[in-house]
């Protein structure tokens, strides 16, 4: 008994050590960002002698971060809203209404899992060019709008809503749009917030596509833009870290506020019910 | 009845049209176009001529293509199994904790997964910086000298892999924790009563029961890591001496740098075929599990 509890304490200590080591790079980035530049390169201090926020001042006011923020916010929110809206309607039709080609459509959506969106960048670029959407919000947004898993998850949830609810609403004279937006969507509000948050995080973090479709600095999203800072101003470690932290802030905060929803959405999208 | 039927048809069309039109435009058409372009000599923007299998023949005669295939495979080897094992190991540690302590530790492990890739690479470029990087103390301890890891052909790919494991492991950890929580506690109680050691418990109960999740994580990882681009591009740009050049980067180089839309598409088709076959494999695995 004695031995076992010692073993448990050792395991606990080990777990905590590994967790701290795991998170250390993030801590190190944060702590670097509040040091004066000369302290960064002259000594290795784990807690800075003085807290100095000049790197943040630089990041906010002397780079194009503000414009990148606007681009990221607009495009991520647009992607989230449109993905949820078009997916929820399609899923409702697939789940609740019998129509010709229903199984085919569902099969096609399932099959899309096989297509890596990264392989499509060349032809999507050609298409966006033809639409005249290179270097524009539309160009960033459009190719990110198809997320098949959102339709699949919604369909599964709608399938498990008791059929009587829809029939009762029909008898009361409700159309399918009303049933979807007044009944089915509110019933599945939890899963909607989960999917919305994860879509927002993925859209904010997207790199390859926004990187390809934007060439003017004014049109870049935060994730792409911050890679330009170092090039333009030379290596300044505290500045680079401040910029990186500001870039990660909107997703880190969203995650910390909605931890349960984020993990639930990830489980669902990988096929494990959360 | 007919008017009801007509109304239902209208409803269905209104409901699926936004998704279907978007799908056809930005997804299905680009898939078709990817194949079509790969048989032409088109530049990135503009028309090309049908050249049959020329692009594919060109690829097979290009040294960089083999380098990219090799490096992508090397990266997959360096990440897929280690990432799965680390995920399982961390999950076994975290699942023993209780209450707020578990939540805290889980956040520490999961937070990197939420970060944008460019933030991850900025952080690690600083941590591994040859002159002032804090990780150089560890590198110096083991090798006796400071190493500019992203400029050294031997170190570059393993370091990109290490950063990738750090960045993406939170997701695997999560799946494993869910899997471990599904194992009934009575199994362990019964085994402990029979005098089973910790290792026996793991070997006889945990491992067989966690295997389906392990298979899922392995295949998800495989699909994900074959598509590597962002991290190498941001940390090494494929260098030094092409030692980290990967397939998706070849797509980028041919199409966007050298203006060979057709050849770039041929590489994309190659990548697509690999990933599609792995996805089919994964689908079969999931179906066996009955989900």
Coordinates of C-alpha atoms in Angstrom, one line a residue:
Chain A
X1 CA 0.0 0.0 0.0
X2 CA 2.8 2.4 1.0
X3 CA 4.7 1.6 -2.2
X4 CA 1.7 2.1 -4.4
X5 CA 1.0 5.6 -3.1
X6 CA 4.7 6.6 -3.5
X7 CA 4.4 5.4 -7.0
X8 CA 1.3 7.5 -7.5
X9 CA 3.0 10.6 -6.2
X10 CA 6.0 10.0 -8.4
X11 CA 3.7 9.6 -11.4
X12 CA 1.9 12.8 -10.5
X13 CA 5.2 14.7 -10.2
X14 CA 6.4 13.3 -13.5
X15 CA 3.1 14.2 -15.2
X16 CA 3.3 17.8 -13.9
X17 CA 7.0 18.1 -15.1
X18 CA 6.2 16.8 -18.6
X19 CA 3.2 19.2 -18.8
X20 CA 5.3 22.2 -17.8
X21 CA 8.0 21.2 -20.3
X22 CA 5.3 20.8 -22.9
X23 CA 3.9 24.3 -22.3
X24 CA 7.4 25.9 -21.8
X25 CA 7.8 27.2 -25.4
X26 CA 4.6 29.2 -25.0
X27 CA 5.6 30.5 -21.6
X28 CA 9.0 31.4 -23.1
X29 CA 7.4 33.3 -26.0
X30 CA 5.2 35.3 -23.6
X31 CA 8.0 36.1 -21.3
X32 CA 10.3 37.1 -24.2
X33 CA 7.6 39.5 -25.5
X34 CA 7.6 41.6 -22.3
X35 CA 11.4 41.9 -22.0
X36 CA 13.4 44.8 -23.4
X37 CA 15.3 43.7 -26.6
X38 CA 18.7 43.9 -25.0
X39 CA 17.7 41.7 -22.0
X40 CA 16.5 39.1 -24.6
X41 CA 19.9 38.7 -26.1
X42 CA 22.2 39.4 -23.1
X43 CA 20.9 37.0 -20.5
X44 CA 18.6 34.1 -20.0
X45 CA 16.0 35.2 -17.4
X46 CA 12.9 33.1 -16.7
X47 CA 11.2 36.1 -15.1
X48 CA 12.1 39.4 -16.6
X49 CA 13.7 42.1 -14.4
X50 CA 11.2 44.7 -15.6
X51 CA 8.1 44.2 -17.6
X52 CA 8.3 46.2 -20.8
X53 CA 5.5 46.4 -23.3
X54 CA 7.3 48.4 -26.1
X55 CA 7.2 45.2 -28.3
X56 CA 3.4 45.3 -28.1
X57 CA 3.3 49.0 -28.9
X58 CA 5.5 48.3 -32.0
X59 CA 3.4 45.3 -33.0
X60 CA 0.1 47.2 -32.8
X61 CA 1.1 50.5 -34.2
X62 CA 4.1 50.1 -36.5
X63 CA 3.1 47.0 -38.4
X64 CA 0.0 46.3 -40.5
X65 CA -1.4 44.1 -37.8
X66 CA -4.6 46.1 -37.5
X67 CA -5.4 45.6 -41.1
X68 CA -4.6 41.9 -40.8
X69 CA -6.9 41.6 -37.8
X70 CA -9.7 43.2 -39.8
X71 CA -9.1 40.7 -42.7
X72 CA -8.9 37.7 -40.3
X73 CA -12.0 38.7 -38.4
X74 CA -14.1 39.5 -41.4
X75 CA -13.1 36.3 -43.3
X76 CA -13.2 33.9 -40.3
X77 CA -16.7 35.1 -39.2
X78 CA -18.0 35.0 -42.8
X79 CA -16.7 31.5 -43.3
X80 CA -18.2 30.4 -40.0
X81 CA -21.6 31.9 -40.6
X82 CA -21.9 30.7 -44.2
X83 CA -20.6 27.2 -43.5
X84 CA -23.1 26.7 -40.6
X85 CA -26.0 28.1 -42.6
X86 CA -25.6 26.2 -45.9
X87 CA -24.6 23.0 -44.0
X88 CA -27.5 23.1 -41.6
X89 CA -30.0 23.5 -44.4
X90 CA -28.5 20.7 -46.5
X91 CA -28.3 18.4 -43.5
X92 CA -31.9 19.1 -42.6
X93 CA -33.1 18.2 -46.1
X94 CA -30.9 15.1 -46.1
X95 CA -32.2 14.0 -42.8
X96 CA -35.9 14.9 -42.8
X97 CA -37.2 15.2 -46.4
X98 CA -37.5 12.3 -48.8
X99 CA -36.4 13.4 -52.3
X100 CA -34.9 11.9 -55.4
X101 CA -31.1 11.8 -55.3
X102 CA -30.9 12.0 -51.5
X103 CA -28.7 9.0 -51.0
X104 CA -26.5 10.0 -53.9
X105 CA -26.0 13.5 -52.5
X106 CA -25.1 12.0 -49.1
X107 CA -22.7 9.6 -50.7
X108 CA -21.0 12.4 -52.6
X109 CA -20.6 14.4 -49.4
X110 CA -19.1 11.4 -47.6
X111 CA -16.8 10.8 -50.5
X112 CA -15.4 14.3 -50.3
X113 CA -13.4 13.2 -47.2
X114 CA -11.0 11.6 -49.6
X115 CA -10.2 14.9 -51.3
X116 CA -7.4 16.9 -49.6
X117 CA -8.2 20.6 -50.1
X118 CA -4.5 21.3 -50.4
X119 CA -4.3 19.4 -53.7
X120 CA -6.9 21.7 -55.1
X121 CA -5.0 25.0 -54.5
X122 CA -3.9 25.3 -58.1
X123 CA -7.3 24.9 -59.7
X124 CA -8.9 27.0 -57.0
X125 CA -6.5 29.7 -57.6
X126 CA -7.2 29.6 -61.4
X127 CA -11.0 29.8 -60.5
X128 CA -10.6 32.7 -58.1
X129 CA -8.5 34.5 -60.7
X130 CA -11.3 34.1 -63.2
X131 CA -13.8 35.5 -60.7
X132 CA -11.4 38.4 -60.2
X133 CA -11.1 37.6 -56.5
X134 CA -7.3 37.4 -56.0
X135 CA -6.3 39.7 -53.1
X136 CA -9.8 40.1 -51.9
X137 CA -12.0 38.9 -48.9
X138 CA -14.1 36.9 -51.3
X139 CA -11.1 35.0 -52.6
X140 CA -10.0 34.1 -49.1
X141 CA -13.5 33.1 -48.0
X142 CA -15.0 31.1 -51.0
X143 CA -12.7 28.0 -51.1
X144 CA -13.0 27.5 -47.3
X145 CA -16.8 27.2 -47.4
X146 CA -17.1 23.5 -48.0
X147 CA -16.5 21.5 -44.8
X148 CA -18.3 18.2 -45.4
X149 CA -18.0 17.0 -41.8
X150 CA -20.3 19.8 -40.6
X151 CA -23.1 18.5 -42.8
X152 CA -22.5 14.9 -41.7
X153 CA -22.5 15.9 -38.0
X154 CA -25.7 17.9 -38.3
X155 CA -27.4 15.1 -40.2
X156 CA -26.6 12.6 -37.5
X157 CA -28.0 14.9 -34.9
X158 CA -31.2 15.7 -36.9
X159 CA -31.7 11.9 -37.4
X160 CA -32.0 11.4 -33.7
X161 CA -34.7 14.1 -33.2
X162 CA -38.0 12.3 -32.6
X163 CA -40.1 12.3 -35.8
X164 CA -43.2 13.3 -33.9
X165 CA -41.9 16.8 -33.3
X166 CA -41.7 17.5 -37.0
X167 CA -45.1 16.0 -37.6
X168 CA -46.7 18.0 -34.8
X169 CA -45.2 21.2 -36.1
X170 CA -46.5 20.3 -39.6
X171 CA -50.0 19.9 -38.3
X172 CA -49.7 23.4 -36.7
X173 CA -49.0 24.6 -40.2
X174 CA -45.2 25.2 -40.0
X175 CA -43.2 25.0 -43.2
X176 CA -39.8 23.2 -43.2
X177 CA -37.8 26.4 -43.0
X178 CA -39.7 27.3 -39.8
X179 CA -39.3 23.8 -38.4
X180 CA -35.6 24.0 -39.0
X181 CA -34.9 27.4 -37.7
X182 CA -37.4 27.5 -34.9
X183 CA -37.3 23.9 -33.7
X184 CA -34.4 21.8 -34.9
X185 CA -31.7 24.4 -34.7
X186 CA -32.6 25.6 -31.2
X187 CA -32.8 21.9 -30.1
X188 CA -29.2 21.4 -31.4
X189 CA -27.9 24.7 -30.2
X190 CA -25.0 23.1 -28.3
X191 CA -23.7 21.3 -31.3
X192 CA -24.1 24.5 -33.4
X193 CA -21.9 26.5 -31.0
X194 CA -19.4 23.7 -31.0
X195 CA -19.2 23.5 -34.8
X196 CA -19.2 27.3 -35.1
X197 CA -16.2 27.8 -32.7
X198 CA -14.2 25.0 -34.3
X199 CA -14.9 26.4 -37.8
X200 CA -13.9 29.9 -36.6
X201 CA -10.6 28.6 -35.1
X202 CA -9.8 26.6 -38.3
X203 CA -10.6 29.6 -40.5
X204 CA -8.5 32.0 -38.3
X205 CA -5.6 29.5 -38.4
X206 CA -5.8 28.7 -42.1
X207 CA -2.4 29.4 -43.7
X208 CA -1.8 27.8 -47.1
X209 CA -4.8 29.2 -49.0
X210 CA -4.8 32.8 -47.6
X211 CA -1.0 32.7 -48.2
X212 CA -1.5 31.8 -51.9
X213 CA -4.5 34.1 -52.6
X214 CA -3.1 37.3 -51.0
X215 CA 0.0 39.0 -52.3
X216 CA -0.6 42.5 -51.2
X217 CA 0.3 43.1 -47.5
X218 CA -3.0 45.0 -46.9
X219 CA -5.1 42.0 -47.8
X220 CA -3.3 39.3 -45.7
X221 CA -4.8 37.6 -42.8
X222 CA -3.1 37.7 -39.4
X223 CA -1.7 34.2 -39.8
X224 CA 0.0 35.1 -43.1
X225 CA 0.9 38.6 -42.3
X226 CA 2.9 37.9 -39.2
X227 CA 5.4 36.0 -41.3
X228 CA 6.3 39.3 -43.0
X229 CA 7.2 41.2 -39.9
X230 CA 10.6 39.7 -39.4
X231 CA 11.6 40.2 -43.0
X232 CA 10.7 43.8 -43.1
X233 CA 12.2 44.9 -39.8
X234 CA 15.1 42.6 -39.2
X235 CA 15.3 40.1 -36.4
X236 CA 14.0 41.5 -33.1
X237 CA 13.0 38.7 -30.9
X238 CA 10.7 40.5 -28.4
X239 CA 8.8 42.1 -31.3
X240 CA 8.4 38.8 -33.1
X241 CA 7.0 37.1 -30.0
X242 CA 4.7 40.0 -29.3
X243 CA 3.3 39.8 -32.8
X244 CA 2.9 36.0 -32.6
X245 CA 1.1 36.3 -29.3
X246 CA -1.3 38.9 -30.6
X247 CA -1.9 36.7 -33.6
X248 CA -2.8 33.7 -31.4
X249 CA -4.9 35.7 -29.0
X250 CA -8.3 35.4 -30.6
X251 CA -8.1 31.6 -30.9
X252 CA -6.4 31.1 -27.6
X253 CA -9.2 33.1 -25.9
X254 CA -11.9 31.3 -27.8
X255 CA -10.4 28.0 -26.8
X256 CA -10.1 28.9 -23.1
X257 CA -13.6 30.2 -22.9
X258 CA -15.2 27.3 -24.8
X259 CA -12.9 24.4 -24.0
X260 CA -15.7 21.8 -23.7
X261 CA -17.2 22.8 -27.0
X262 CA -13.9 22.8 -28.8
X263 CA -13.1 19.3 -27.6
X264 CA -16.7 18.1 -28.3
X265 CA -16.6 19.4 -31.9
X266 CA -13.2 17.7 -32.5
X267 CA -14.4 14.4 -31.2
X268 CA -17.6 14.5 -33.3
X269 CA -15.6 15.4 -36.5
X270 CA -13.3 12.5 -36.0
X271 CA -16.1 10.1 -35.6
X272 CA -16.1 9.7 -31.8
X273 CA -19.2 10.9 -30.1
X274 CA -18.3 13.5 -27.5
Chain B
X1 CA -51.4 16.4 -53.3
X2 CA -49.6 17.7 -56.4
X3 CA -49.4 21.2 -55.0
X4 CA -48.0 19.7 -51.7
X5 CA -45.5 17.7 -53.8
X6 CA -44.5 20.8 -55.7
X7 CA -44.0 22.7 -52.5
X8 CA -41.9 20.0 -51.1
X9 CA -39.7 20.0 -54.2
X10 CA -39.3 23.7 -53.9
X11 CA -38.4 23.5 -50.2
X12 CA -35.7 20.8 -51.0
X13 CA -34.2 22.9 -53.8
X14 CA -34.1 26.0 -51.6
X15 CA -32.5 24.1 -48.8
X16 CA -29.8 22.2 -50.7
X17 CA -29.1 24.7 -53.4
X18 CA -26.7 27.0 -51.4
X19 CA -24.6 24.0 -50.3
X20 CA -24.7 22.2 -53.7
X21 CA -23.9 25.3 -55.8
X22 CA -21.0 26.2 -53.5
X23 CA -19.8 22.6 -53.5
X24 CA -19.9 22.3 -57.3
X25 CA -18.2 25.7 -57.8
X26 CA -15.3 25.6 -55.3
X27 CA -14.9 21.9 -54.7
X28 CA -16.2 19.6 -57.4
X29 CA -15.1 21.8 -60.3
X30 CA -11.6 22.3 -59.0
X31 CA -11.2 18.5 -58.5
X32 CA -12.2 18.1 -62.2
X33 CA -10.0 21.0 -63.2
X34 CA -7.0 19.6 -61.3
X35 CA -7.1 16.4 -63.4
X36 CA -7.8 18.4 -66.6
X37 CA -4.9 20.8 -66.0
X38 CA -2.5 18.0 -65.3
X39 CA -2.8 16.9 -69.0
X40 CA -2.0 20.3 -70.4
X41 CA 1.0 22.6 -70.5
X42 CA -1.0 25.5 -69.1
X43 CA 0.8 28.2 -67.1
X44 CA -0.7 29.2 -63.8
X45 CA -3.1 31.7 -65.4
X46 CA -4.1 31.1 -69.0
X47 CA -4.9 28.4 -71.5
X48 CA -2.6 25.5 -72.3
X49 CA -2.6 22.7 -74.8
X50 CA -3.3 19.0 -74.3
X51 CA 0.0 17.2 -73.9
X52 CA -1.3 13.8 -72.7
X53 CA 0.9 12.2 -70.1
X54 CA 3.9 14.5 -70.7
X55 CA 3.7 16.2 -67.3
X56 CA 3.8 12.8 -65.6
X57 CA 6.7 11.6 -67.6
X58 CA 8.5 14.9 -66.8
X59 CA 7.9 14.3 -63.1
X60 CA 9.3 10.8 -63.3
X61 CA 12.4 12.3 -64.8
X62 CA 12.8 15.0 -62.2
X63 CA 15.2 14.4 -59.4
X64 CA 13.3 16.9 -57.1
X65 CA 10.2 14.8 -57.5
X66 CA 11.9 11.8 -56.0
X67 CA 13.5 14.0 -53.3
X68 CA 10.0 15.3 -52.4
X69 CA 8.5 11.8 -52.3
X70 CA 11.3 10.6 -50.2
X71 CA 11.2 13.5 -47.8
X72 CA 7.4 13.3 -47.4
X73 CA 7.8 9.6 -46.6
X74 CA 10.6 10.4 -44.1
X75 CA 8.5 13.0 -42.4
X76 CA 5.5 10.6 -42.2
X77 CA 7.8 8.0 -40.6
X78 CA 9.2 10.6 -38.2
X79 CA 5.8 11.8 -37.1
X80 CA 3.0 9.3 -37.4
X81 CA 4.0 6.6 -35.0
X82 CA 5.8 8.8 -32.5
X83 CA 2.9 11.2 -32.5
X84 CA 0.5 8.3 -31.8
X85 CA 2.7 6.8 -29.0
X86 CA 3.3 10.2 -27.4
X87 CA -0.4 10.8 -27.5
X88 CA -1.1 7.5 -25.8
X89 CA 1.6 8.0 -23.2
X90 CA 0.4 11.5 -22.3
X91 CA -3.2 10.3 -22.2
X92 CA -2.3 7.5 -19.7
X93 CA -0.7 10.1 -17.5
X94 CA -3.5 12.7 -17.8
X95 CA -6.4 10.2 -17.3
X96 CA -5.1 9.3 -13.8
X97 CA -5.5 12.9 -12.6
X98 CA -8.7 14.2 -11.2
X99 CA -10.7 17.5 -11.1
X100 CA -9.1 20.9 -11.7
X101 CA -5.6 19.4 -11.9
X102 CA -6.6 17.3 -14.9
X103 CA -8.3 20.3 -16.6
X104 CA -5.1 22.3 -16.0
X105 CA -2.7 19.7 -17.3
X106 CA -5.0 19.0 -20.3
X107 CA -5.0 22.7 -21.2
X108 CA -1.2 22.8 -21.0
X109 CA -0.9 19.8 -23.4
X110 CA -3.7 20.9 -25.7
X111 CA -3.0 24.6 -26.1
X112 CA -0.4 24.2 -28.9
X113 CA -2.9 22.5 -31.1
X114 CA -5.1 25.7 -31.2
X115 CA -2.2 28.0 -32.3
X116 CA -1.9 29.1 -35.9
X117 CA 1.0 27.4 -37.7
X118 CA 2.9 30.6 -38.2
X119 CA 2.8 31.3 -34.5
X120 CA 4.1 27.8 -33.8
X121 CA 7.0 28.3 -36.2
X122 CA 7.8 31.8 -34.9
X123 CA 8.0 30.4 -31.3
X124 CA 10.2 27.5 -32.2
X125 CA 12.5 29.5 -34.5
X126 CA 13.1 31.6 -31.4
X127 CA 13.4 28.7 -29.0
X128 CA 15.9 26.9 -31.3
X129 CA 17.7 30.1 -32.4
X130 CA 21.4 29.2 -32.8
X131 CA 22.7 32.3 -30.9
X132 CA 20.1 33.0 -28.3
X133 CA 17.7 30.1 -28.3
X134 CA 16.9 28.6 -25.0
X135 CA 16.9 25.0 -26.4
X136 CA 20.5 25.4 -27.4
X137 CA 21.5 24.7 -23.8
X138 CA 20.0 21.2 -24.2
X139 CA 21.5 20.8 -27.7
X140 CA 24.9 21.9 -26.4
X141 CA 24.6 19.5 -23.5
X142 CA 24.1 16.5 -25.8
X143 CA 26.2 17.4 -28.8
X144 CA 28.8 19.6 -27.3
X145 CA 28.1 22.5 -29.7
X146 CA 25.4 24.9 -30.7
X147 CA 23.6 23.9 -33.9
X148 CA 21.6 25.9 -36.4
X149 CA 19.1 23.1 -36.6
X150 CA 17.1 24.4 -39.6
X151 CA 20.3 24.9 -41.7
X152 CA 21.7 21.5 -41.0
X153 CA 20.5 18.8 -43.5
X154 CA 20.8 16.1 -40.8
X155 CA 18.8 18.0 -38.2
X156 CA 16.2 20.0 -40.2
X157 CA 13.6 17.3 -40.9
X158 CA 13.7 15.7 -37.5
X159 CA 13.3 19.2 -35.9
X160 CA 10.3 20.0 -38.2
X161 CA 8.9 16.6 -37.1
X162 CA 9.5 17.4 -33.4
X163 CA 7.7 20.8 -33.8
X164 CA 4.9 19.1 -35.6
X165 CA 4.4 16.5 -32.9
X166 CA 4.4 19.3 -30.3
X167 CA 1.9 21.3 -32.3
X168 CA -0.6 18.5 -33.2
X169 CA -0.4 16.1 -30.3
X170 CA -3.2 17.7 -28.3
X171 CA -5.8 16.2 -30.7
X172 CA -4.4 12.7 -30.4
X173 CA -4.3 13.1 -26.7
X174 CA -7.9 14.0 -26.7
X175 CA -9.0 11.0 -28.7
X176 CA -7.0 8.6 -26.5
X177 CA -8.4 10.1 -23.3
X178 CA -11.9 9.6 -24.7
X179 CA -11.0 6.0 -25.5
X180 CA -9.5 5.3 -22.1
X181 CA -12.5 6.7 -20.3
X182 CA -14.7 4.2 -22.2
X183 CA -12.9 1.3 -20.5
X184 CA -15.0 0.2 -17.6
X185 CA -13.2 0.6 -14.2
X186 CA -14.4 -2.9 -13.0
X187 CA -12.0 -4.5 -15.4
X188 CA -9.1 -3.0 -13.6
X189 CA -10.6 -3.7 -10.1
X190 CA -11.0 -7.3 -11.0
X191 CA -7.5 -7.6 -12.4
X192 CA -6.0 -5.9 -9.3
X193 CA -7.9 -8.4 -7.1
X194 CA -6.2 -11.1 -9.1
X195 CA -2.9 -9.5 -8.3
X196 CA -2.1 -8.1 -11.8
X197 CA 0.7 -5.6 -12.0
X198 CA 0.4 -2.3 -13.6
X199 CA 2.2 -3.5 -16.7
X200 CA -0.1 -6.6 -16.9
X201 CA -3.1 -4.4 -16.6
X202 CA -1.9 -2.3 -19.5
X203 CA -0.9 -5.2 -21.6
X204 CA -4.0 -7.3 -21.1
X205 CA -6.8 -4.7 -20.7
X206 CA -5.8 -1.2 -21.8
X207 CA -3.9 -2.0 -25.0
X208 CA -6.4 -4.4 -26.6
X209 CA -9.3 -2.1 -25.7
X210 CA -7.5 1.1 -26.9
X211 CA -6.4 -0.5 -30.1
X212 CA -9.4 0.7 -32.2
X213 CA -8.7 4.3 -31.2
X214 CA -5.0 3.8 -31.9
X215 CA -5.8 2.6 -35.4
X216 CA -8.0 5.7 -35.9
X217 CA -5.3 8.0 -34.7
X218 CA -2.7 6.3 -36.9
X219 CA -4.7 6.7 -40.0
X220 CA -5.8 10.2 -39.2
X221 CA -2.2 11.1 -38.7
X222 CA -1.1 9.5 -41.9
X223 CA -3.6 11.5 -43.9
X224 CA -2.7 14.7 -42.1
X225 CA 1.1 14.4 -42.3
X226 CA 1.2 13.4 -46.0
X227 CA -0.1 16.9 -46.6
X228 CA 2.8 18.7 -44.9
X229 CA 3.6 22.1 -46.2
X230 CA 3.1 25.0 -43.8
X231 CA 5.8 24.0 -41.2
X232 CA 8.6 23.3 -43.7
X233 CA 7.8 26.3 -45.7
X234 CA 7.9 28.6 -42.7
X235 CA 10.9 27.0 -40.9
X236 CA 13.2 25.8 -43.7
X237 CA 11.6 26.7 -47.1
X238 CA 12.5 23.1 -48.1
X239 CA 16.2 23.6 -47.5
X240 CA 19.0 23.1 -46.6
X241 CA 19.9 21.5 -49.9
X242 CA 16.3 20.3 -50.5
X243 CA 16.6 18.1 -47.4
X244 CA 13.1 19.1 -46.3
X245 CA 11.5 19.6 -49.7
X246 CA 8.0 17.9 -49.7
X247 CA 5.3 17.1 -52.3
X248 CA 3.0 20.0 -51.6
X249 CA 6.0 22.3 -51.8
X250 CA 6.7 20.9 -55.3
X251 CA 3.1 21.8 -56.2
X252 CA 3.7 25.3 -54.9
X253 CA 7.0 25.6 -56.7
X254 CA 5.9 24.4 -60.1
X255 CA 2.5 26.2 -60.2
X256 CA 3.1 29.4 -58.3
X257 CA 6.9 30.0 -58.6
X258 CA 7.7 28.6 -62.0
X259 CA 4.3 29.3 -63.6
X260 CA 3.8 25.6 -64.6
X261 CA 0.1 25.2 -63.8
X262 CA 0.0 21.9 -65.6
X263 CA 3.0 20.3 -64.0
X264 CA 1.9 21.6 -60.6
X265 CA -1.5 20.0 -61.1
X266 CA 0.2 16.7 -62.0
X267 CA 2.0 16.7 -58.6
X268 CA -1.3 17.6 -57.0
X269 CA -3.0 14.6 -58.7
X270 CA -0.3 12.3 -57.4
X271 CA -0.8 13.6 -53.9
X272 CA -4.5 13.3 -54.2
X273 CA -4.3 9.7 -55.3
X274 CA -2.1 8.8 -52.3
X275 CA -4.4 10.5 -49.9
X276 CA -7.6 9.1 -51.4
X277 CA -6.3 5.6 -51.1
X278 CA -5.3 6.1 -47.5
X279 CA -8.8 7.6 -46.8
X280 CA -10.5 4.5 -48.3
X281 CA -8.4 2.4 -46.1
X282 CA -9.4 4.5 -43.1
X283 CA -13.1 4.3 -44.1
X284 CA -12.8 0.5 -44.2
X285 CA -11.2 0.5 -40.7
X286 CA -14.0 2.7 -39.3
X287 CA -16.7 0.5 -40.9
X288 CA -15.2 -2.5 -39.3
X289 CA -15.6 -0.7 -36.0
X290 CA -19.3 -0.3 -36.8
X291 CA -19.6 3.5 -36.7

